[in-house]
PDB file of C-alpha atoms and ligand atoms in Angstrom:
ATOM      1  CA  MET A   1    -102.503 -45.232 -17.977  1.00 36.00           C
ATOM      2  CA  SER A   2    -102.936 -45.490 -21.858  1.00 34.00           C
ATOM      3  CA  VAL A   3    -101.049 -43.156 -24.147  1.00 36.00           C
ATOM      4  CA  HIS A   4    -102.672 -42.110 -27.760  1.00 37.00           C
ATOM      5  CA  PRO A   5     -99.973 -43.255 -30.015  1.00 40.00           C
ATOM      6  CA  GLU A   6     -99.646 -39.846 -31.913  1.00 43.00           C
ATOM      7  CA  LEU A   7     -97.977 -38.603 -28.872  1.00 42.00           C
ATOM      8  CA  ASN A   8     -95.120 -40.521 -29.256  1.00 41.00           C
ATOM      9  CA  ALA A   9     -94.760 -40.099 -33.135  1.00 44.00           C
ATOM     10  CA  GLN A  10     -93.281 -35.998 -32.486  1.00 47.00           C
ATOM     11  CA  LYS A  11     -90.366 -37.413 -31.451  1.00 43.00           C
ATOM     12  CA  LYS A  12     -87.270 -34.474 -32.411  1.00 48.00           C
ATOM     13  CA  THR A  13     -84.023 -34.348 -32.328  1.00 47.00           C
ATOM     14  CA  VAL A  14     -82.678 -31.805 -28.864  1.00 48.00           C
ATOM     15  CA  THR A  15     -81.440 -28.138 -30.200  1.00 71.00           C
ATOM     16  CA  ARG A  16     -79.633 -25.927 -27.594  1.00 92.00           C
ATOM     17  CA  PRO A  17     -80.429 -25.601 -24.217  1.00 96.00           C
ATOM     18  CA  MET A  18     -83.101 -23.430 -23.768  1.00 97.00           C
ATOM     19  CA  ARG A  19     -83.852 -21.034 -20.577  1.00 97.00           C
ATOM     20  CA  THR A  20     -87.945 -21.988 -20.285  1.00 97.00           C
ATOM     21  CA  ARG A  21     -89.829 -22.226 -17.675  1.00 98.00           C
ATOM     22  CA  PHE A  22     -92.608 -24.568 -15.529  1.00 98.00           C
ATOM     23  CA  ALA A  23     -95.742 -22.772 -14.442  1.00 98.00           C
ATOM     24  CA  PRO A  24     -98.551 -24.426 -12.654  1.00 98.00           C
ATOM     25  CA  SER A  25    -100.967 -22.915 -10.521  1.00 97.00           C
ATOM     26  CA  PRO A  26    -100.973 -24.119  -7.253  1.00 97.00           C
ATOM     27  CA  THR A  27    -104.942 -24.718  -7.296  1.00 96.00           C
ATOM     28  CA  GLY A  28    -104.281 -28.868  -6.312  1.00 95.00           C
ATOM     29  CA  GLU A  29    -101.905 -31.427  -6.332  1.00 94.00           C
ATOM     30  CA  LEU A  30     -99.717 -32.442  -9.673  1.00 96.00           C
ATOM     31  CA  HIS A  31    -100.855 -35.350 -11.637  1.00 95.00           C
ATOM     32  CA  LEU A  32     -98.623 -37.512 -14.643  1.00 95.00           C
ATOM     33  CA  GLY A  33     -99.793 -34.597 -16.719  1.00 95.00           C
ATOM     34  CA  HIS A  34     -98.113 -31.859 -14.937  1.00 96.00           C
ATOM     35  CA  ALA A  35     -95.543 -33.967 -14.303  1.00 97.00           C
ATOM     36  CA  TYR A  36     -94.499 -34.267 -18.514  1.00 97.00           C
ATOM     37  CA  SER A  37     -95.287 -30.696 -18.906  1.00 98.00           C
ATOM     38  CA  ALA A  38     -92.706 -29.421 -16.363  1.00 98.00           C
ATOM     39  CA  LEU A  39     -89.852 -32.224 -17.365  1.00 98.00           C
ATOM     40  CA  THR A  40     -90.509 -31.499 -21.102  1.00 98.00           C
ATOM     41  CA  ALA A  41     -89.220 -28.274 -20.005  1.00 98.00           C
ATOM     42  CA  TRP A  42     -86.209 -30.013 -17.820  1.00 98.00           C
ATOM     43  CA  LYS A  43     -85.051 -31.284 -20.982  1.00 97.00           C
ATOM     44  CA  ALA A  44     -85.221 -28.052 -22.800  1.00 97.00           C
ATOM     45  CA  ALA A  45     -83.532 -26.627 -20.598  1.00 97.00           C
ATOM     46  CA  GLY A  46     -80.618 -29.081 -20.728  1.00 97.00           C
ATOM     47  CA  GLN A  47     -81.703 -30.491 -17.207  1.00 97.00           C
ATOM     48  CA  SER A  48     -79.665 -27.419 -16.427  1.00 97.00           C
ATOM     49  CA  SER A  49     -81.173 -25.710 -13.387  1.00 96.00           C
ATOM     50  CA  GLU A  50     -79.841 -22.412 -14.570  1.00 96.00           C
ATOM     51  CA  LEU A  51     -82.212 -22.297 -17.647  1.00 97.00           C
ATOM     52  CA  PHE A  52     -85.054 -23.616 -15.491  1.00 98.00           C
ATOM     53  CA  CYS A  53     -88.060 -21.939 -13.945  1.00 98.00           C
ATOM     54  CA  LEU A  54     -90.055 -22.251 -11.249  1.00 98.00           C
ATOM     55  CA  ARG A  55     -93.134 -19.613 -11.178  1.00 98.00           C
ATOM     56  CA  ILE A  56     -95.978 -19.993  -9.228  1.00 98.00           C
ATOM     57  CA  ASP A  57     -99.077 -18.647 -11.125  1.00 98.00           C
ATOM     58  CA  ASP A  58    -101.822 -18.203  -7.854  1.00 97.00           C
ATOM     59  CA  LEU A  59    -103.807 -15.345  -9.247  1.00 97.00           C
ATOM     60  CA  ASP A  60    -106.840 -16.914  -8.300  1.00 95.00           C
ATOM     61  CA  HIS A  61    -106.602 -16.557  -4.717  1.00 90.00           C
ATOM     62  CA  THR A  62    -110.143 -18.323  -4.420  1.00 94.00           C
ATOM     63  CA  ARG A  63    -108.664 -21.370  -5.461  1.00 95.00           C
ATOM     64  CA  CYS A  64    -105.193 -21.015  -4.609  1.00 97.00           C
ATOM     65  CA  ARG A  65    -103.839 -22.876  -1.306  1.00 96.00           C
ATOM     66  CA  PRO A  66    -100.203 -22.716  -0.070  1.00 95.00           C
ATOM     67  CA  ALA A  67     -99.845 -26.086   0.871  1.00 97.00           C
ATOM     68  CA  TYR A  68    -100.563 -26.448  -2.666  1.00 97.00           C
ATOM     69  CA  THR A  69     -97.220 -24.498  -3.635  1.00 97.00           C
ATOM     70  CA  LYS A  70     -95.293 -26.585  -1.498  1.00 97.00           C
ATOM     71  CA  GLN A  71     -96.707 -30.027  -2.166  1.00 96.00           C
ATOM     72  CA  ILE A  72     -95.578 -28.915  -5.990  1.00 97.00           C
ATOM     73  CA  LYS A  73     -91.938 -28.188  -4.506  1.00 97.00           C
ATOM     74  CA  ASP A  74     -91.684 -31.577  -3.418  1.00 97.00           C
ATOM     75  CA  ASP A  75     -93.121 -33.145  -6.099  1.00 97.00           C
ATOM     76  CA  LEU A  76     -90.593 -31.516  -8.487  1.00 98.00           C
ATOM     77  CA  SER A  77     -87.399 -32.011  -6.237  1.00 97.00           C
ATOM     78  CA  TRP A  78     -88.572 -35.728  -5.778  1.00 97.00           C
ATOM     79  CA  LEU A  79     -88.816 -35.744  -9.725  1.00 97.00           C
ATOM     80  CA  GLY A  80     -85.171 -34.420  -9.566  1.00 97.00           C
ATOM     81  CA  LEU A  81     -85.866 -31.492 -10.782  1.00 98.00           C
ATOM     82  CA  GLN A  82     -84.278 -27.853  -9.794  1.00 97.00           C
ATOM     83  CA  TRP A  83     -84.710 -24.597 -10.468  1.00 97.00           C
ATOM     84  CA  ALA A  84     -82.782 -21.408 -10.739  1.00 87.00           C
ATOM     85  CA  GLU A  85     -83.739 -19.135  -8.467  1.00 84.00           C
ATOM     86  CA  THR A  86     -86.207 -17.704  -5.889  1.00 92.00           C
ATOM     87  CA  PRO A  87     -89.620 -18.764  -7.891  1.00 96.00           C
ATOM     88  CA  LEU A  88     -91.290 -16.041  -9.615  1.00 97.00           C
ATOM     89  CA  VAL A  89     -94.737 -16.369  -7.598  1.00 98.00           C
ATOM     90  CA  GLN A  90     -97.649 -13.876  -9.903  1.00 98.00           C
ATOM     91  CA  SER A  91     -99.632 -12.635  -6.296  1.00 97.00           C
ATOM     92  CA  LYS A  92     -96.195 -10.763  -5.401  1.00 98.00           C
ATOM     93  CA  ARG A  93     -96.000  -8.601  -9.023  1.00 98.00           C
ATOM     94  CA  LEU A  94     -99.521  -7.226  -8.765  1.00 98.00           C
ATOM     95  CA  GLN A  95     -97.565  -3.763  -9.220  1.00 98.00           C
ATOM     96  CA  ARG A  96     -95.807  -4.723 -12.367  1.00 98.00           C
ATOM     97  CA  TYR A  97     -98.677  -5.943 -14.123  1.00 98.00           C
ATOM     98  CA  ALA A  98    -101.350  -3.184 -12.560  1.00 98.00           C
ATOM     99  CA  GLU A  99     -98.269  -0.501 -14.285  1.00 98.00           C
ATOM    100  CA  ALA A 100     -98.283  -2.543 -18.050  1.00 98.00           C
ATOM    101  CA  LEU A 101    -101.930  -2.070 -17.405  1.00 98.00           C
ATOM    102  CA  GLU A 102    -101.664   1.623 -17.374  1.00 98.00           C
ATOM    103  CA  LYS A 103     -99.637   2.039 -19.887  1.00 98.00           C
ATOM    104  CA  LEU A 104    -101.664   0.212 -22.019  1.00 98.00           C
ATOM    105  CA  LYS A 105    -104.507   1.940 -21.025  1.00 98.00           C
ATOM    106  CA  THR A 106    -102.474   5.514 -21.357  1.00 98.00           C
ATOM    107  CA  ASP A 107    -102.289   4.327 -25.140  1.00 98.00           C
ATOM    108  CA  LYS A 108    -105.828   3.519 -25.637  1.00 98.00           C
ATOM    109  CA  LEU A 109    -106.050   0.327 -25.991  1.00 98.00           C
ATOM    110  CA  LEU A 110    -107.769  -0.921 -23.416  1.00 98.00           C
ATOM    111  CA  TYR A 111    -111.738   0.265 -22.693  1.00 97.00           C
ATOM    112  CA  PRO A 112    -114.393  -0.511 -19.466  1.00 97.00           C
ATOM    113  CA  CYS A 113    -116.346  -3.028 -19.262  1.00 96.00           C
ATOM    114  CA  TYR A 114    -118.812  -3.037 -16.338  1.00 97.00           C
ATOM    115  CA  LEU A 115    -121.267  -5.769 -17.756  1.00 94.00           C
ATOM    116  CA  THR A 116    -121.562  -8.733 -14.694  1.00 92.00           C
ATOM    117  CA  ARG A 117    -120.487 -12.005 -15.830  1.00 88.00           C
ATOM    118  CA  ARG A 118    -123.701 -12.772 -16.108  1.00 91.00           C
ATOM    119  CA  GLU A 119    -125.179 -10.874 -18.915  1.00 91.00           C
ATOM    120  CA  VAL A 120    -121.436 -11.622 -20.747  1.00 89.00           C
ATOM    121  CA  ASN A 121    -122.743 -15.133 -20.528  1.00 87.00           C
ATOM    122  CA  SER A 122    -126.005 -14.826 -21.894  1.00 86.00           C
ATOM    123  CA  LEU A 123    -124.153 -12.209 -24.732  1.00 80.00           C
ATOM    124  CA  LEU A 124    -122.278 -15.659 -25.639  1.00 80.00           C
ATOM    125  CA  SER A 125    -124.647 -17.675 -25.689  1.00 81.00           C
ATOM    126  CA  ALA A 126    -127.242 -15.874 -27.357  1.00 73.00           C
ATOM    127  CA  PRO A 127    -128.851 -17.521 -30.973  1.00 67.00           C
ATOM    128  CA  HIS A 128    -126.547 -17.201 -33.709  1.00 60.00           C
ATOM    129  CA  ASP A 129    -126.377 -18.478 -37.449  1.00 56.00           C
ATOM    130  CA  GLY A 130    -124.730 -21.651 -36.851  1.00 55.00           C
ATOM    131  CA  SER A 131    -122.996 -21.320 -39.965  1.00 48.00           C
ATOM    132  CA  GLU A 132    -121.377 -18.091 -38.421  1.00 55.00           C
ATOM    133  CA  GLN A 133    -118.549 -18.155 -35.819  1.00 60.00           C
ATOM    134  CA  ALA A 134    -119.810 -18.285 -32.245  1.00 63.00           C
ATOM    135  CA  PRO A 135    -120.214 -14.573 -30.986  1.00 73.00           C
ATOM    136  CA  ALA A 136    -117.017 -13.328 -29.249  1.00 82.00           C
ATOM    137  CA  PRO A 137    -116.824 -10.662 -26.128  1.00 86.00           C
ATOM    138  CA  TYR A 138    -116.429  -7.352 -27.533  1.00 90.00           C
ATOM    139  CA  THR A 139    -118.143  -5.655 -25.335  1.00 91.00           C
ATOM    140  CA  ARG A 140    -117.471  -1.788 -25.869  1.00 92.00           C
ATOM    141  CA  GLY A 141    -120.428  -0.021 -26.121  1.00 91.00           C
ATOM    142  CA  LEU A 142    -122.989  -2.007 -24.877  1.00 92.00           C
ATOM    143  CA  LEU A 143    -124.019   0.133 -22.257  1.00 94.00           C
ATOM    144  CA  SER A 144    -124.887   3.339 -22.763  1.00 94.00           C
ATOM    145  CA  GLN A 145    -122.011   6.375 -20.868  1.00 94.00           C
ATOM    146  CA  GLU A 146    -125.114   6.975 -18.807  1.00 96.00           C
ATOM    147  CA  GLU A 147    -125.394   3.665 -17.665  1.00 96.00           C
ATOM    148  CA  GLN A 148    -121.355   2.279 -17.611  1.00 96.00           C
ATOM    149  CA  HIS A 149    -121.522   5.804 -14.778  1.00 96.00           C
ATOM    150  CA  GLN A 150    -124.663   4.476 -12.509  1.00 97.00           C
ATOM    151  CA  ARG A 151    -123.051   0.992 -12.252  1.00 96.00           C
ATOM    152  CA  GLU A 152    -119.592   3.108 -11.347  1.00 95.00           C
ATOM    153  CA  ILE A 153    -121.360   5.262  -8.737  1.00 96.00           C
ATOM    154  CA  ASN A 154    -122.934   2.419  -7.627  1.00 96.00           C
ATOM    155  CA  GLY A 155    -119.453   0.796  -6.369  1.00 95.00           C
ATOM    156  CA  HIS A 156    -119.576  -1.720  -9.767  1.00 95.00           C
ATOM    157  CA  MET A 157    -115.550  -2.476 -10.397  1.00 95.00           C
ATOM    158  CA  ALA A 158    -115.325  -2.821 -14.533  1.00 96.00           C
ATOM    159  CA  ALA A 159    -112.834  -5.464 -16.377  1.00 97.00           C
ATOM    160  CA  TRP A 160    -110.358  -3.192 -18.476  1.00 97.00           C
ATOM    161  CA  ARG A 161    -110.840  -5.166 -21.795  1.00 97.00           C
ATOM    162  CA  LEU A 162    -107.632  -5.087 -24.575  1.00 97.00           C
ATOM    163  CA  ASP A 163    -109.268  -3.554 -28.037  1.00 95.00           C
ATOM    164  CA  CYS A 164    -108.183  -6.472 -29.681  1.00 94.00           C
ATOM    165  CA  LYS A 165    -108.954  -4.896 -33.263  1.00 92.00           C
ATOM    166  CA  ALA A 166    -107.369  -1.469 -32.382  1.00 95.00           C
ATOM    167  CA  ALA A 167    -103.904  -3.219 -31.026  1.00 96.00           C
ATOM    168  CA  LEU A 168    -103.307  -5.238 -33.973  1.00 95.00           C
ATOM    169  CA  ALA A 169    -104.507  -2.514 -35.983  1.00 95.00           C
ATOM    170  CA  ARG A 170    -101.510  -0.410 -34.303  1.00 96.00           C
ATOM    171  CA  THR A 171     -98.688  -3.347 -34.139  1.00 96.00           C
ATOM    172  CA  GLY A 172     -99.422  -4.360 -38.039  1.00 95.00           C
ATOM    173  CA  THR A 173     -98.808  -8.373 -38.641  1.00 95.00           C
ATOM    174  CA  LEU A 174     -96.774 -10.298 -35.951  1.00 96.00           C
ATOM    175  CA  ILE A 175     -95.408 -13.275 -36.621  1.00 96.00           C
ATOM    176  CA  TRP A 176     -93.396 -15.600 -33.621  1.00 96.00           C
ATOM    177  CA  GLN A 177     -91.068 -19.471 -34.350  1.00 96.00           C
ATOM    178  CA  ASP A 178     -92.056 -22.371 -32.007  1.00 96.00           C
ATOM    179  CA  TYR A 179     -89.682 -25.563 -31.491  1.00 95.00           C
ATOM    180  CA  ALA A 180     -89.907 -27.530 -34.409  1.00 93.00           C
ATOM    181  CA  GLY A 181     -89.167 -24.437 -36.294  1.00 93.00           C
ATOM    182  CA  THR A 182     -92.239 -23.180 -37.856  1.00 95.00           C
ATOM    183  CA  SER A 183     -93.662 -19.971 -37.896  1.00 95.00           C
ATOM    184  CA  HIS A 184     -96.938 -18.529 -36.867  1.00 94.00           C
ATOM    185  CA  GLN A 185     -98.892 -15.199 -37.145  1.00 94.00           C
ATOM    186  CA  VAL A 186    -101.481 -12.678 -36.124  1.00 94.00           C
ATOM    187  CA  GLY A 187    -103.055  -9.974 -37.872  1.00 92.00           C
ATOM    188  CA  ILE A 188    -105.894  -8.577 -38.061  1.00 87.00           C
ATOM    189  CA  GLU A 189    -107.213 -10.978 -41.633  1.00 80.00           C
ATOM    190  CA  GLN A 190    -105.653 -13.546 -39.057  1.00 74.00           C
ATOM    191  CA  MET A 191    -106.948 -13.477 -35.728  1.00 71.00           C
ATOM    192  CA  PRO A 192    -107.153 -17.261 -35.110  1.00 62.00           C
ATOM    193  CA  ALA A 193    -109.301 -18.480 -32.444  1.00 64.00           C
ATOM    194  CA  ASP A 194    -111.892 -15.133 -31.868  1.00 74.00           C
ATOM    195  CA  ARG A 195    -111.629 -14.517 -28.364  1.00 83.00           C
ATOM    196  CA  GLY A 196    -113.343 -11.007 -28.460  1.00 89.00           C
ATOM    197  CA  ASP A 197    -111.188  -8.396 -26.374  1.00 94.00           C
ATOM    198  CA  VAL A 198    -109.794 -10.000 -24.067  1.00 94.00           C
ATOM    199  CA  VAL A 199    -110.086  -9.190 -20.064  1.00 95.00           C
ATOM    200  CA  LEU A 200    -106.532  -8.180 -19.197  1.00 97.00           C
ATOM    201  CA  GLY A 201    -107.212  -6.444 -16.294  1.00 98.00           C
ATOM    202  CA  ARG A 202    -109.777  -8.562 -14.117  1.00 97.00           C
ATOM    203  CA  ARG A 203    -112.914  -6.509 -11.451  1.00 95.00           C
ATOM    204  CA  ASP A 204    -110.972  -7.676  -8.277  1.00 95.00           C
ATOM    205  CA  ILE A 205    -106.986  -7.431  -9.604  1.00 96.00           C
ATOM    206  CA  ALA A 206    -105.864  -4.979 -11.948  1.00 96.00           C
ATOM    207  CA  ALA A 207    -104.240  -7.959 -13.844  1.00 97.00           C
ATOM    208  CA  SER A 208    -105.351 -11.150 -15.767  1.00 97.00           C
ATOM    209  CA  TYR A 209    -103.913 -14.433 -16.693  1.00 96.00           C
ATOM    210  CA  HIS A 210    -102.777 -12.787 -20.417  1.00 97.00           C
ATOM    211  CA  LEU A 211    -100.750  -9.676 -18.676  1.00 98.00           C
ATOM    212  CA  SER A 212     -99.684 -11.785 -16.087  1.00 98.00           C
ATOM    213  CA  VAL A 213     -97.774 -14.582 -18.005  1.00 98.00           C
ATOM    214  CA  VAL A 214     -96.163 -11.776 -20.393  1.00 98.00           C
ATOM    215  CA  LEU A 215     -94.837  -9.744 -18.299  1.00 98.00           C
ATOM    216  CA  ASP A 216     -93.515 -12.557 -16.121  1.00 98.00           C
ATOM    217  CA  ASP A 217     -91.749 -14.299 -19.179  1.00 98.00           C
ATOM    218  CA  ALA A 218     -90.788 -11.562 -20.044  1.00 98.00           C
ATOM    219  CA  ASP A 219     -88.799 -10.837 -16.691  1.00 98.00           C
ATOM    220  CA  SER A 220     -87.404 -14.356 -16.283  1.00 97.00           C
ATOM    221  CA  GLN A 221     -85.760 -13.779 -19.365  1.00 97.00           C
ATOM    222  CA  VAL A 222     -87.317 -17.216 -20.282  1.00 98.00           C
ATOM    223  CA  GLU A 223     -86.703 -18.001 -24.339  1.00 97.00           C
ATOM    224  CA  LEU A 224     -88.695 -20.859 -24.118  1.00 98.00           C
ATOM    225  CA  VAL A 225     -92.704 -21.199 -23.639  1.00 98.00           C
ATOM    226  CA  VAL A 226     -93.391 -24.869 -22.659  1.00 98.00           C
ATOM    227  CA  ARG A 227     -96.745 -25.538 -21.871  1.00 98.00           C
ATOM    228  CA  GLY A 228     -99.747 -27.786 -22.737  1.00 97.00           C
ATOM    229  CA  ALA A 229    -101.890 -28.023 -26.760  1.00 96.00           C
ATOM    230  CA  ASP A 230    -104.654 -26.474 -23.983  1.00 94.00           C
ATOM    231  CA  LEU A 231    -103.132 -23.053 -24.122  1.00 95.00           C
ATOM    232  CA  GLU A 232    -101.604 -23.032 -27.940  1.00 94.00           C
ATOM    233  CA  THR A 233    -104.486 -20.699 -28.503  1.00 92.00           C
ATOM    234  CA  SER A 234    -103.591 -17.919 -26.314  1.00 94.00           C
ATOM    235  CA  THR A 235    -100.318 -17.525 -28.041  1.00 95.00           C
ATOM    236  CA  PRO A 236    -101.202 -15.467 -30.918  1.00 95.00           C
ATOM    237  CA  LEU A 237    -102.928 -12.958 -27.788  1.00 95.00           C
ATOM    238  CA  HIS A 238     -99.450 -13.266 -25.958  1.00 97.00           C
ATOM    239  CA  ARG A 239     -97.199 -12.156 -29.126  1.00 97.00           C
ATOM    240  CA  LEU A 240    -100.032  -9.290 -29.371  1.00 97.00           C
ATOM    241  CA  LEU A 241     -99.014  -7.899 -25.604  1.00 98.00           C
ATOM    242  CA  GLN A 242     -95.335  -8.306 -25.944  1.00 98.00           C
ATOM    243  CA  GLU A 243     -95.295  -6.573 -29.575  1.00 98.00           C
ATOM    244  CA  LEU A 244     -97.573  -3.287 -27.270  1.00 98.00           C
ATOM    245  CA  LEU A 245     -95.222  -3.980 -24.100  1.00 98.00           C
ATOM    246  CA  GLY A 246     -91.890  -3.884 -25.993  1.00 98.00           C
ATOM    247  CA  LEU A 247     -91.113  -7.281 -24.601  1.00 98.00           C
ATOM    248  CA  PRO A 248     -88.756  -9.669 -26.592  1.00 98.00           C
ATOM    249  CA  THR A 249     -90.852 -12.854 -28.242  1.00 98.00           C
ATOM    250  CA  PRO A 250     -89.748 -16.199 -26.721  1.00 98.00           C
ATOM    251  CA  VAL A 251     -89.833 -19.361 -28.855  1.00 97.00           C
ATOM    252  CA  TYR A 252     -93.059 -21.839 -27.996  1.00 97.00           C
ATOM    253  CA  LEU A 253     -93.176 -25.494 -27.369  1.00 97.00           C
ATOM    254  CA  HIS A 254     -97.059 -26.927 -26.371  1.00 97.00           C
ATOM    255  CA  HIS A 255     -96.972 -30.806 -26.087  1.00 97.00           C
ATOM    256  CA  PRO A 256     -99.477 -32.696 -26.571  1.00 94.00           C
ATOM    257  CA  LEU A 257    -101.672 -32.849 -23.679  1.00 94.00           C
ATOM    258  CA  VAL A 258    -101.038 -36.451 -21.548  1.00 93.00           C
ATOM    259  CA  CYS A 259    -104.691 -38.644 -21.540  1.00 89.00           C
ATOM    260  CA  ASP A 260    -106.425 -41.549 -19.291  1.00 85.00           C
ATOM    261  CA  LYS A 261    -106.844 -45.076 -21.393  1.00 83.00           C
ATOM    262  CA  ASN A 262    -110.452 -42.970 -22.390  1.00 84.00           C
ATOM    263  CA  GLY A 263    -108.743 -40.209 -24.473  1.00 86.00           C
ATOM    264  CA  LYS A 264    -109.757 -38.032 -21.693  1.00 89.00           C
ATOM    265  CA  ARG A 265    -107.223 -35.188 -20.541  1.00 88.00           C
ATOM    266  CA  LEU A 266    -106.081 -35.898 -16.788  1.00 87.00           C
ATOM    267  CA  SER A 267    -107.461 -33.130 -14.371  1.00 84.00           C
ATOM    268  CA  LYS A 268    -106.392 -32.677 -10.580  1.00 80.00           C
ATOM    269  CA  ARG A 269    -109.866 -34.553  -9.900  1.00 78.00           C
ATOM    270  CA  ASP A 270    -107.713 -37.728 -11.073  1.00 77.00           C
ATOM    271  CA  HIS A 271    -106.534 -38.082  -7.671  1.00 76.00           C
ATOM    272  CA  ASP A 272    -105.047 -41.733  -8.471  1.00 76.00           C
ATOM    273  CA  THR A 273    -102.408 -39.860 -11.081  1.00 87.00           C
ATOM    274  CA  SER A 274    -101.390 -37.173  -8.738  1.00 94.00           C
ATOM    275  CA  LEU A 275     -98.061 -37.652  -7.713  1.00 95.00           C
ATOM    276  CA  THR A 276     -98.726 -37.616  -4.648  1.00 93.00           C
ATOM    277  CA  ALA A 277    -100.868 -41.037  -5.001  1.00 93.00           C
ATOM    278  CA  LEU A 278     -98.466 -42.631  -6.942  1.00 95.00           C
ATOM    279  CA  ARG A 279     -95.347 -41.592  -4.514  1.00 95.00           C
ATOM    280  CA  ALA A 280     -97.535 -42.901  -1.658  1.00 94.00           C
ATOM    281  CA  ALA A 281     -98.462 -46.470  -3.300  1.00 94.00           C
ATOM    282  CA  GLY A 282     -94.202 -46.996  -3.823  1.00 96.00           C
ATOM    283  CA  PHE A 283     -94.070 -45.569  -7.009  1.00 96.00           C
ATOM    284  CA  SER A 284     -90.203 -44.609  -7.873  1.00 97.00           C
ATOM    285  CA  PRO A 285     -89.328 -41.518 -10.479  1.00 97.00           C
ATOM    286  CA  ALA A 286     -88.641 -44.101 -13.258  1.00 96.00           C
ATOM    287  CA  ASP A 287     -91.615 -45.979 -12.508  1.00 96.00           C
ATOM    288  CA  VAL A 288     -93.500 -42.906 -13.456  1.00 95.00           C
ATOM    289  CA  ILE A 289     -91.918 -41.154 -16.009  1.00 95.00           C
ATOM    290  CA  ALA A 290     -92.633 -44.936 -17.238  1.00 94.00           C
ATOM    291  CA  MET A 291     -95.825 -44.574 -17.723  1.00 92.00           C
ATOM    292  CA  MET A 292     -95.540 -41.041 -19.889  1.00 93.00           C
ATOM    293  CA  PRO A 293     -95.853 -40.240 -22.794  1.00 91.00           C
ATOM    294  CA  ASP A 294     -92.273 -39.962 -24.999  1.00 92.00           C
ATOM    295  CA  PHE A 295     -91.152 -36.630 -24.947  1.00 94.00           C
ATOM    296  CA  ILE A 296     -90.925 -34.300 -28.127  1.00 90.00           C
ATOM    297  CA  VAL A 297     -87.563 -32.855 -27.050  1.00 92.00           C
TER     298      VAL A 297
HETATM  299  N1  LIG B 301    -100.406 -21.383 -14.793  1.00 97.32           N
HETATM  300  C1  LIG B 301    -101.142 -21.881 -16.007  1.00 97.32           C
HETATM  301  C2  LIG B 301    -101.575 -23.011 -16.094  1.00 97.32           C
HETATM  302  O1  LIG B 301    -100.994 -23.716 -14.502  1.00 97.32           O
HETATM  303  C3  LIG B 301     -99.545 -22.499 -17.248  1.00 97.32           C
HETATM  304  C4  LIG B 301     -99.740 -21.059 -17.925  1.00 97.32           C
HETATM  305  C5  LIG B 301     -98.374 -20.522 -18.845  1.00 97.32           C
HETATM  306  O2  LIG B 301     -98.341 -21.800 -19.134  1.00 97.32           O
HETATM  307  O3  LIG B 301     -98.952 -19.742 -20.105  1.00 97.32           O
HETATM  308  O4  LIG B 301    -101.798 -23.490 -16.778  1.00 97.32           O
END
């Protein structure tokens, strides 16, 4: 394991402990990168079990396994982390997500999308002028009313997409802060990383990653969202959803991702950096922490 030098260059003085969370998906073993994320959140919470929440993000029912949930808890306990109350489990909160989705439908900010995944993919891979932004999925109006109706009759389920531009037109420019105190904003003129009209209600369940995390963070009174830099481009959308649903806005901390010696980010397939493998090889928690980049909180 080696670490990019810039990871070690971003040390920051700790401010007051904040209520935060670690929200893994039980789709595999935790690796060093997850442990780094969990420990960053734990430190930001002042190492207080009352301020550190564990959440199980198990909406991806095709890949999540209860055995991994147990392993996650074992690994975190082994690292010395303790969490506040019974962990919130996303698959038990579908009603909550469905209600929020209904509210956004009533507010006329969602529209049904009957396109198949393959149709959306071919839309996205359609040739475009290289100088322009790659196409993003704005699918409203791509199918005629008759075609939508036909698909509905044939038993096709719709995904529900947020009309992002209509939503931003309604909310106006929104701001939020990161842990270092820097302000960020999103507005109709500054929609960073255009992702089109994102799906908030999947075809199979009336929920999605984006919808569930903003509701969960709010319902758990999370003040500081700690997560990897790979999720930073989702934050403007999360801020927008908070505004539409009348939820408070947490502070955000996106930490650098832990990479292997070739600079490739760790994945659940890299078994040799899994906590289970490191434990089995006889490493102690202190050894594992010593393999990580310096902490930025
Ligand atoms: N469950 C997500 C993951 O494992 C993290 C969700 C979040 O931090 O917003 O990547």
